[in-house]
Short mmCIF file of C-alpha atoms and ligand atoms in Angstrom, two decimals:
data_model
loop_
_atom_site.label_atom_id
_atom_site.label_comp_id
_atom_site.label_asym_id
_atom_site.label_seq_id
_atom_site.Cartn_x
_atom_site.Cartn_y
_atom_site.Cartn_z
CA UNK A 1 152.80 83.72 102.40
CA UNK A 2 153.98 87.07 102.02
CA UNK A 3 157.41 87.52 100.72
CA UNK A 4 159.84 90.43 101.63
CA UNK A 5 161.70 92.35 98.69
CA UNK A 6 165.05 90.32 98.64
CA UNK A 7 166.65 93.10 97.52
CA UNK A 8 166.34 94.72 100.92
CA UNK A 9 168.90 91.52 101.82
CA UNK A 10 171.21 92.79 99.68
CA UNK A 11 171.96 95.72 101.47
CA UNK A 12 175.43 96.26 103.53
CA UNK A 13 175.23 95.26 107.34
CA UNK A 14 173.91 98.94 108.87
CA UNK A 15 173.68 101.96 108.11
CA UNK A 16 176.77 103.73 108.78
CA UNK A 17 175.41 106.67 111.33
CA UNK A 18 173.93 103.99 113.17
CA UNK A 19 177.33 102.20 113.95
CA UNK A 20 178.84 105.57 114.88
CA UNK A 21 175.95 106.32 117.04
CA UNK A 22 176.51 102.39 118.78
CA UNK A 23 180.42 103.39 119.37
CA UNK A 24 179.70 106.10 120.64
CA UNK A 25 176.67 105.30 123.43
CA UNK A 26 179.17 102.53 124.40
CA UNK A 27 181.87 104.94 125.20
CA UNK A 28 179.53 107.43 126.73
CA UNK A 29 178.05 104.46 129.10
CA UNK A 30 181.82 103.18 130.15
CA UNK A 31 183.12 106.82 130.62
CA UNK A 32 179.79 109.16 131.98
CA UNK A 33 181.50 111.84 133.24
CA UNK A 34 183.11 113.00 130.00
CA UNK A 35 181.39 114.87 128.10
CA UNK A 36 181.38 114.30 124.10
CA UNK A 37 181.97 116.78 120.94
CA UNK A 38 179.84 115.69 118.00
CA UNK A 39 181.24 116.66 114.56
CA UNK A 40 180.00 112.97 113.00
CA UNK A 41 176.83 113.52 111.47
CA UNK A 42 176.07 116.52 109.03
CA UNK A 43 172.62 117.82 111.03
CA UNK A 44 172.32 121.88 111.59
CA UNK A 45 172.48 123.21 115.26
CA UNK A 46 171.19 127.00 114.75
CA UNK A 47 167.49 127.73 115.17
CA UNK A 48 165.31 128.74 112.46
CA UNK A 49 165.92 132.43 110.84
CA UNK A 50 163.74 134.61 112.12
CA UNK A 51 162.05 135.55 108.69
CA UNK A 52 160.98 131.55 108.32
CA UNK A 53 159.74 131.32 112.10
CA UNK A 54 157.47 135.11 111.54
CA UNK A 55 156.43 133.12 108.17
CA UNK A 56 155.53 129.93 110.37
CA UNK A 57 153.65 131.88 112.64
CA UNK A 58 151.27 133.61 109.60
CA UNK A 59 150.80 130.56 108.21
CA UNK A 60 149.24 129.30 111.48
CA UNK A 61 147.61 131.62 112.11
CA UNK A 62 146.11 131.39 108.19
CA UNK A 63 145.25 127.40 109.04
CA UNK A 64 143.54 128.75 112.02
CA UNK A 65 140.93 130.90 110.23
CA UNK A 66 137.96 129.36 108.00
CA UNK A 67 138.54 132.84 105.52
CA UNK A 68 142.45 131.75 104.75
CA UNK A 69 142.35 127.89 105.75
CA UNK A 70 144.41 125.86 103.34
CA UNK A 71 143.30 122.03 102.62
CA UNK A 72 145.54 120.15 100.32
CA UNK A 73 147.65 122.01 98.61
CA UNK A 74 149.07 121.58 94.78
CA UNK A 75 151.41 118.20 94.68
CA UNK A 76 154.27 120.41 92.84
CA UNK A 77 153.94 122.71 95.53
CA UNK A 78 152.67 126.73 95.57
CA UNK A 79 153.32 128.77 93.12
CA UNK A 80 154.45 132.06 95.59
CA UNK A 81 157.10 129.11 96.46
CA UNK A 82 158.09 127.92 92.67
CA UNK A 83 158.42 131.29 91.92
CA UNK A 84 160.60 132.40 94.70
CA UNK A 85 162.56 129.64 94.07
CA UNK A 86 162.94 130.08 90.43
CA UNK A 87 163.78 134.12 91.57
CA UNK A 88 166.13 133.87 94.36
CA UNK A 89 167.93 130.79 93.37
CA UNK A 90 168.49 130.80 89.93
CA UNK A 91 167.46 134.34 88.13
CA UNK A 92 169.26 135.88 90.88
CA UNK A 93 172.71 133.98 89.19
CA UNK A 94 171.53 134.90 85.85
CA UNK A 95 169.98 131.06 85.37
CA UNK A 96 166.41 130.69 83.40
CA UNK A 97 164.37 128.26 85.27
CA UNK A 98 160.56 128.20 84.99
CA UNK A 99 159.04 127.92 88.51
CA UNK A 100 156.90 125.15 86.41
CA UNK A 101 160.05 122.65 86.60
CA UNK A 102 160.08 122.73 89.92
CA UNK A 103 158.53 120.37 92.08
CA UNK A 104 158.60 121.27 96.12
CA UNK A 105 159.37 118.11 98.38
CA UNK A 106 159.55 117.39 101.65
CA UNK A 107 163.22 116.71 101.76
CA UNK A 108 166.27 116.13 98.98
CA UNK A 109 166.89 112.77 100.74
CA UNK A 110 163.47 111.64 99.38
CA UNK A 111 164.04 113.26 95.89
CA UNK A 112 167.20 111.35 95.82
CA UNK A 113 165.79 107.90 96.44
CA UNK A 114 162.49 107.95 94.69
CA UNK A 115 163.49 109.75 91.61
CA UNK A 116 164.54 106.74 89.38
CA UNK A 117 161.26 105.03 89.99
CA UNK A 118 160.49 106.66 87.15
CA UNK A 119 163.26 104.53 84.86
CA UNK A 120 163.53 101.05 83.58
CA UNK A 121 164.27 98.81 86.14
CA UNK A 122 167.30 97.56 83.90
CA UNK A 123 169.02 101.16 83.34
CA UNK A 124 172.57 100.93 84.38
CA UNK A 125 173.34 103.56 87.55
CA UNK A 126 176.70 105.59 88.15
CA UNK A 127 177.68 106.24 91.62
CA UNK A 128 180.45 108.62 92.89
CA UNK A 129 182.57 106.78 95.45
CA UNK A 130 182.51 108.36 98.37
CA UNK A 131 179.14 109.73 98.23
CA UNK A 132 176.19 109.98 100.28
CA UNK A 133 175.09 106.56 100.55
CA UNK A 134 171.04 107.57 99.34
CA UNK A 135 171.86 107.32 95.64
CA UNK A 136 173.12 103.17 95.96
CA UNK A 137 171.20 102.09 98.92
CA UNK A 138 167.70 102.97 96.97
CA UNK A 139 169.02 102.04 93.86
CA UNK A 140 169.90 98.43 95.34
CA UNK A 141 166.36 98.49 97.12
CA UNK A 142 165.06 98.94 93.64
CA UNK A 143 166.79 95.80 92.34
CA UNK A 144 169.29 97.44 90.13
CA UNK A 145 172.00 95.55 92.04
CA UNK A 146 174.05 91.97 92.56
CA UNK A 147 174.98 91.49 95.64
CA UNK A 148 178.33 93.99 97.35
CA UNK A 149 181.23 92.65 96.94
CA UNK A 150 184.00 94.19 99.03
CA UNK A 151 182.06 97.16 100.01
CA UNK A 152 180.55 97.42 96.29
CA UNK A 153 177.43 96.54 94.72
CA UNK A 154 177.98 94.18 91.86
CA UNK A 155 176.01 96.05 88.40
CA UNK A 156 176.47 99.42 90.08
CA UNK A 157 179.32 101.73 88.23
CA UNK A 158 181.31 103.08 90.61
CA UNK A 159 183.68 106.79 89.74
CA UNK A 160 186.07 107.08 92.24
CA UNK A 161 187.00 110.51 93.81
CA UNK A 162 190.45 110.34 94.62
CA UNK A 163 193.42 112.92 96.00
CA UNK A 164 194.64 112.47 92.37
CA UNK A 165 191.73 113.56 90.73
CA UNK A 166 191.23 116.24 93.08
CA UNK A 167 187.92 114.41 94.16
CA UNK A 168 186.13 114.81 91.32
CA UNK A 169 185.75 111.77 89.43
CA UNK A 170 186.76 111.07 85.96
CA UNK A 171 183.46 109.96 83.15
CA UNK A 172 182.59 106.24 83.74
CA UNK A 173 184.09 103.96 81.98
CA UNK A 174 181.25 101.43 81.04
CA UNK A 175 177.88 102.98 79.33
CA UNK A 176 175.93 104.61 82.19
CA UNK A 177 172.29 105.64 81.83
CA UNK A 178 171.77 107.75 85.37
CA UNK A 179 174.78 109.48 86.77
CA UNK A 180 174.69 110.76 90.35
CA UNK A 181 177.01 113.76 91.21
CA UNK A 182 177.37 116.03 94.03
CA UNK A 183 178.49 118.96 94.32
CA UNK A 184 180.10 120.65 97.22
CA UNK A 185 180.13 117.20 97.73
CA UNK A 186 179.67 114.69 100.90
CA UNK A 187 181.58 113.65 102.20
CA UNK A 188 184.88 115.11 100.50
CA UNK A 189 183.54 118.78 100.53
CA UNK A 190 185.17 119.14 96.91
CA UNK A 191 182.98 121.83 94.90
CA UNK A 192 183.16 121.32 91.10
CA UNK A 193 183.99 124.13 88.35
CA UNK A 194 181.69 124.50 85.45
CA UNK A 195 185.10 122.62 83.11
CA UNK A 196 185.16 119.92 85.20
CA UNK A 197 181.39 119.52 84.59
CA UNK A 198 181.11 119.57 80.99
CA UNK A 199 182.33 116.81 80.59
CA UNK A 200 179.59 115.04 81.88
CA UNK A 201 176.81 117.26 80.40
CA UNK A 202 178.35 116.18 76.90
CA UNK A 203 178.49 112.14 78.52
CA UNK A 204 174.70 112.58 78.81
CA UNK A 205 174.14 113.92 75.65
CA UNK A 206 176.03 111.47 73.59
CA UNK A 207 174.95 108.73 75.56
CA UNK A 208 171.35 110.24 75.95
CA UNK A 209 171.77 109.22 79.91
CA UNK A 210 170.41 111.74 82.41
CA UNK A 211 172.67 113.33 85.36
CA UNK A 212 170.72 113.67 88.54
CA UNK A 213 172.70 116.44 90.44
CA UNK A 214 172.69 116.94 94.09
CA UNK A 215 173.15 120.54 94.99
CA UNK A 216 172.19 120.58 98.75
CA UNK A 217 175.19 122.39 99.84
CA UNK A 218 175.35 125.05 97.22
CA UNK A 219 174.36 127.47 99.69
CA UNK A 220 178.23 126.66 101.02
CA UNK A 221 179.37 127.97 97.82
CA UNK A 222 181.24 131.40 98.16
CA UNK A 223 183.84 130.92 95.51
CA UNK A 224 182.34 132.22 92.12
CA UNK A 225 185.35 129.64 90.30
CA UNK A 226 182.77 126.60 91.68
CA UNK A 227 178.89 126.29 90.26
CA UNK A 228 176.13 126.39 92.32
CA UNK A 229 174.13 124.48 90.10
CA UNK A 230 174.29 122.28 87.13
CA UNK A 231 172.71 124.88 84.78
CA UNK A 232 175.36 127.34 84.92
CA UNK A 233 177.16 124.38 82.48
CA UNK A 234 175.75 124.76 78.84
CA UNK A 235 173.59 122.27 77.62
CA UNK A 236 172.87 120.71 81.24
CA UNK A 237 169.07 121.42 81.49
CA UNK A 238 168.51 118.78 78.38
CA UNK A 239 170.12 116.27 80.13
CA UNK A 240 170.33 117.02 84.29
CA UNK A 241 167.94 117.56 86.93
CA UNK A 242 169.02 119.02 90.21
CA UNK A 243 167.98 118.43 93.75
CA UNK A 244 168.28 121.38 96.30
CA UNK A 245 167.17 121.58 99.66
CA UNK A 246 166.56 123.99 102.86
CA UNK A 247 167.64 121.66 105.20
CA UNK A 248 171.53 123.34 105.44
CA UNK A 249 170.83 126.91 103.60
CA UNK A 250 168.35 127.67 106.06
CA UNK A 251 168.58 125.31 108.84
CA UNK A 252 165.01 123.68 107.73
CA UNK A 253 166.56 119.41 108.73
CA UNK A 254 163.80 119.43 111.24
CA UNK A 255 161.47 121.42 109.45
CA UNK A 256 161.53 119.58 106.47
CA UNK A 257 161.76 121.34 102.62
CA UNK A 258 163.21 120.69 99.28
CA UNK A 259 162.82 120.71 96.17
CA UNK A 260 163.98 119.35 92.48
CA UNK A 261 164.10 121.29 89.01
CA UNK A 262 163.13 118.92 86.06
CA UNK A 263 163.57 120.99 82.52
CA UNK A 264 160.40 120.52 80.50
CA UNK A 265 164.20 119.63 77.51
CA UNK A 266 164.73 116.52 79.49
CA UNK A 267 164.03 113.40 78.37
CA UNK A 268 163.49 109.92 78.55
CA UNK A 269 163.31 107.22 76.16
CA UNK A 270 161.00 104.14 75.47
CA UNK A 271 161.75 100.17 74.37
CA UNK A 272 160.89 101.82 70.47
CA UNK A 273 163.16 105.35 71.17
CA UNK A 274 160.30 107.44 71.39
CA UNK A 275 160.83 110.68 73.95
CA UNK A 276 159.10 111.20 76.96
CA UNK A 277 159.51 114.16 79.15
CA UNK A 278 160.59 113.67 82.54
CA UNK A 279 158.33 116.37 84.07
CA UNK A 280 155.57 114.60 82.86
CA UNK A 281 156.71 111.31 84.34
CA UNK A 282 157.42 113.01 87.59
CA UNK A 283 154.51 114.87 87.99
CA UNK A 284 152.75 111.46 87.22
CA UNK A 285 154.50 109.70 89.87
CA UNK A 286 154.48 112.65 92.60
CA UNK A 287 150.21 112.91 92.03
CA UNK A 288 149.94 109.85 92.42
CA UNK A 289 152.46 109.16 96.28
CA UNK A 290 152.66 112.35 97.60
CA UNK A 291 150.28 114.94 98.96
CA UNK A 292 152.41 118.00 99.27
CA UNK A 293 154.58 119.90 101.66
CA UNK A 294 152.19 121.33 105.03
CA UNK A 295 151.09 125.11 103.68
CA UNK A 296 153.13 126.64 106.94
CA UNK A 297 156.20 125.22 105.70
CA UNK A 298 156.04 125.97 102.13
CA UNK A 299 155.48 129.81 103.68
CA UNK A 300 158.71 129.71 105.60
CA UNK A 301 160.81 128.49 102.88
CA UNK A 302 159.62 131.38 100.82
CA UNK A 303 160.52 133.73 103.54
CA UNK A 304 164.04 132.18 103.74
CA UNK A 305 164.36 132.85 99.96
CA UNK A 306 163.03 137.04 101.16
CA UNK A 307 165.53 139.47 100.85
CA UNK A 308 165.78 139.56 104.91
CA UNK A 309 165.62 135.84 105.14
CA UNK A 310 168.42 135.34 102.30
CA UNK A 311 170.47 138.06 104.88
CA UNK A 312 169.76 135.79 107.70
CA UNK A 313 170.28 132.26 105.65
CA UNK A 314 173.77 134.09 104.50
CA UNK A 315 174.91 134.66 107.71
CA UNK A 316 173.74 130.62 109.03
CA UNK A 317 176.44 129.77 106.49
CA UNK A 318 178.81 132.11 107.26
CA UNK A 319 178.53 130.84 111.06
CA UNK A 320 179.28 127.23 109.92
CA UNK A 321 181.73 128.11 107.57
CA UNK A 322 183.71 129.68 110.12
CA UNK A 323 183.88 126.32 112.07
CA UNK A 324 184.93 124.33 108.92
CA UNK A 325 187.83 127.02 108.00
CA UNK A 326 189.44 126.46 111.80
CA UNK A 327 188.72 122.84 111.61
CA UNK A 328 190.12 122.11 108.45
CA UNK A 329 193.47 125.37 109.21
CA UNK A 330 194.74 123.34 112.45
CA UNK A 331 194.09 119.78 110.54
CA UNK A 332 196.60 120.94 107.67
CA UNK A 333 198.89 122.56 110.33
CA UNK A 334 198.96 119.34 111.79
CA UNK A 335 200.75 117.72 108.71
CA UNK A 336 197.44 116.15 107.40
CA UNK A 337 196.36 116.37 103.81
CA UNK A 338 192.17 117.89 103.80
CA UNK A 339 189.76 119.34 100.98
CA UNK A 340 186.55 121.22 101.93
CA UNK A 341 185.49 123.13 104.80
CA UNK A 342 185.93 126.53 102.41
CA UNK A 343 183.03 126.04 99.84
CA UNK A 344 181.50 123.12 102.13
CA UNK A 345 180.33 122.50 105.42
CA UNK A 346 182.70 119.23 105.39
CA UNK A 347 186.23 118.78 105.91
CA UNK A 348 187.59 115.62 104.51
CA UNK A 349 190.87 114.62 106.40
CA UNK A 350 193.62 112.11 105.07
CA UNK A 351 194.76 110.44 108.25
CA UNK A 352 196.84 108.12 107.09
CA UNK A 353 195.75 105.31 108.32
CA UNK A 354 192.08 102.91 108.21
CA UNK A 355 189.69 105.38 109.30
CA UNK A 356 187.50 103.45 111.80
CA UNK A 357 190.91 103.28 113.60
CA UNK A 358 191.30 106.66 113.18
CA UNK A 359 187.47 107.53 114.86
CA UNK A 360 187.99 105.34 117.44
CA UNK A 361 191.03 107.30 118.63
CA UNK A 362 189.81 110.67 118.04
CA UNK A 363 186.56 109.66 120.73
CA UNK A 364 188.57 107.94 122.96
CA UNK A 365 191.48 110.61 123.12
CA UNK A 366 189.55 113.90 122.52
CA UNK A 367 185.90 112.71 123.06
CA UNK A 368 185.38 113.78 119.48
CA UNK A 369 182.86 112.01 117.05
CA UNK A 370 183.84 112.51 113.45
CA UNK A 371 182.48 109.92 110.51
CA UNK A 372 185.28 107.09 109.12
CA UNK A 373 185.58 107.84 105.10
CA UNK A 374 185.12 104.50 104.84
CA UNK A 375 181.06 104.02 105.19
CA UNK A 376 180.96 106.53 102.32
CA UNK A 377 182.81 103.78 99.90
CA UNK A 378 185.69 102.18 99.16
CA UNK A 379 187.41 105.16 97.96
CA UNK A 380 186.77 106.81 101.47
CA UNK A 381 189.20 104.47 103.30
CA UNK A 382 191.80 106.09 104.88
CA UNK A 383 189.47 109.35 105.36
CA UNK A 384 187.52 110.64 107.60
CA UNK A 385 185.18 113.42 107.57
CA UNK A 386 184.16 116.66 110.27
CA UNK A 387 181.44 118.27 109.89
CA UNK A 388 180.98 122.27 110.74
CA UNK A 389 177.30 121.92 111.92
CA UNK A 390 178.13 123.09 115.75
CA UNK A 391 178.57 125.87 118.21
CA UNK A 392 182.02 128.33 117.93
CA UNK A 393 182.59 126.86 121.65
CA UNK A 394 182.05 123.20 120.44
CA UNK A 395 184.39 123.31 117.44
CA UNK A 396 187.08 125.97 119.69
CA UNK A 397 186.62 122.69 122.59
CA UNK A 398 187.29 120.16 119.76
CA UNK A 399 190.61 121.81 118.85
CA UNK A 400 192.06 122.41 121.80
CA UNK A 401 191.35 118.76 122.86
CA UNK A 402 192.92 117.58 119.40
CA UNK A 403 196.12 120.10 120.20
CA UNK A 404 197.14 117.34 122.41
CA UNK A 405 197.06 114.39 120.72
CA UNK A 406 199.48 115.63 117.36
N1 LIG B 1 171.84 115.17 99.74
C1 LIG B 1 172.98 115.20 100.44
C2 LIG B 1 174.27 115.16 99.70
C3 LIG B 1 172.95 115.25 101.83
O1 LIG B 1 174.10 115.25 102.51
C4 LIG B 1 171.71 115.29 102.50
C5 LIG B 1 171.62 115.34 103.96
O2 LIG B 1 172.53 115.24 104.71
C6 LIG B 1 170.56 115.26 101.73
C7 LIG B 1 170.65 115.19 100.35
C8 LIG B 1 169.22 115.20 102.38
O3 LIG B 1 168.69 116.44 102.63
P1 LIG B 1 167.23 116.64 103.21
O4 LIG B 1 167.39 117.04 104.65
O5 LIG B 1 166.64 117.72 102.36
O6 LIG B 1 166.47 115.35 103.08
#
């Protein structure tokens, strides 16, 4: 008899975009005529920059003649890729990363959940709470968890981002081996300065634990005071790997491209304490279940990191950002406490009360679909979050709907 992986049981009823999608088909079936403003779920609405879709084209074009045909291409990805990468998004900010610690993916949400195959199966796992819910859910699949208890996973460390800590959370308390942060984060949009960093970079070290460091917003970042990546914090590429992705620089969520940076410093360690670098590991793991990003693809991404494709990218963000600045301006004018929506594509509102209560008032009232805080974790409660990914019209719509209800 074939058994399923019990862990899969263990898992919290739903995943939370697929509750907010339910709410909000049965509101659109009882009320057809109305017409709804999404702002729930953090997915890009601008086409493709022009450099990426010219790149597209070529590469095409290159598939379609036997001189220039591509067949599989190198699991880590090209090298005119790594390299553009390793130029445009870190030399470029005065970072030193070899384009040979970079490994090209097909998205950061797969980087996120597949990385820690690589670790023991009893390492102990920090969590930001509220966070993207990749980092627990795969962790639990992987059977590093009890059972939730009150919206938490029993064996999971949980560091809670609160107002009080101005969302980013304070070193965990128990001895953690893997520590997930993210930063501009989601779902509170908080960025993180390189001094509120360190102190985790010096966790690691002492406590030779690796951060895994989600940086697929960083593109969002237009305040010099907040890091766009890990590295910028000394010491961080012995003991952090970081996870980008194209999906929100340059629109690529349907395209599909990422990528994570694993230093050749860091390190894991086995049963007898003898190293073993991660790279290696990685490299082992991604040869082994994954064939590559399609040739096409890895061209466009390179042409988003061009100087005229970084122009266009810049000005994708800029377009968003725009949205989250009036979003999160009338929110505050409104009386309501918010962070993000200036180095983030995510506002993250305190309404004051539960925040499924909060939802459900803001579609029924205003036809508005935001997410409730609380599906990112208990911390989240109370919250809710609006994303910037939508037209001028759409977000100018929104507002003026909201206008009547405070
Ligand atoms: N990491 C965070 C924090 C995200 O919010 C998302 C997507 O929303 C991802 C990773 C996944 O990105 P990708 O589209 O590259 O899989």
């Amino acid at each position: 008899m074939i058994h399923i992986n019990e862990n899969f049981q263990k898992l919290e009823a739903g995943y939370l975009f697929a509750e907010i999608e339910r709410r909000v088909k049965e509101y659109a079936a009882l009320h057809p005529a109305e017409k709804i403003i999404k702002l729930g779920i953090g997915d890009v609405t601008l086409p493709l920059p022009p450099a990426t879709i010219k790149a597209l084209h070529e590469g095409a074009e290159e598939m379609a003649r036997a001189e220039t045909f591509k067949g599989y291409g190198p699991y880590e990805g090209y090298e005119f890729l790594r390299e553009a990468i390793a130029a445009s998004d870190y030399r470029r900010f005065g970072l030193d990363i070899s384009p040979d610690d970079i490994f090209v993916s097909d998205g950061a949400k797969g980087d996120c959940a597949y990385f820690h195959e690589i670790f023991s199966q009893d390492i102990k796992v920090a969590i930001p709470d509220p966070v993207y819910p990749v980092y627990a859910d795969s962790n639990v699949m992987a059977g590093r968890s009890g059972r939730a208890e009150n919206g938490r996973y029993k064996g999971l460390i949980y560091l809670d981002s609160l107002e009080e800590n101005d969302f980013i959370p304070n070193l965990p308390k128990e001895e953690a081996d893997l520590i997930y942060l993210c930063f501009p984060n989601n779902p509170t949009g908080a960025a993180a300065t390189i001094e509120q960093l360190k102190p985790f970079v010096d966790y690691a070290h002492e406590h030779k634990s690796l951060i895994f460091y989600d940086a697929a917003y960083s593109s969002f970042i237009q305040d010099g005071r907040y890091v766009r990546s890990i590295y910028q914090v000394p010491g961080a590429k012995e003991v952090a790997v970081e996870s980008r992705s194209f999906s929100k620089s340059a629109g690529f969520t349907g395209l599909r491209c990422a990528y994570l940076v694993v230093p050749e410093e860091c390190c894991a360690f086995d049963k007898d304490g003898v190293s073993h670098q991660l790279k290696k590991l990685w490299f082992r793991r991604q040869s082994t279940k994954f064939n590559g990003v399609s040739y096409p693809v890895q061209k466009a991404a390179a042409a988003a990191l061009s100087p005229e494709g970084l122009k266009e990218c810049e000005a994708l963000v800029k377009y968003y950002l725009e949205n989250a600045g009036k979003i999160r301006a009338f929110f505050e004018k409104m009386g309501f406490s918010c962070t993000g929506g200036i180095n983030s594509p995510y506002i993250w509102i305190n309404s004051g009360r539960d925040s499924w209560e909060f939802f459900d008032f803001l579609l029924n009232k205003a036809q508005v679909v935001t997410t409730p805080g609380a599906g990112f974790g208990r911390c989240g409660a109370g919250f809710i979050r609006i994303s910037a990914f939508n037209s001028h019209e759409a977000v100018d719509e929104a507002l003026t709907r909201l206008k009547k209800l405070f």
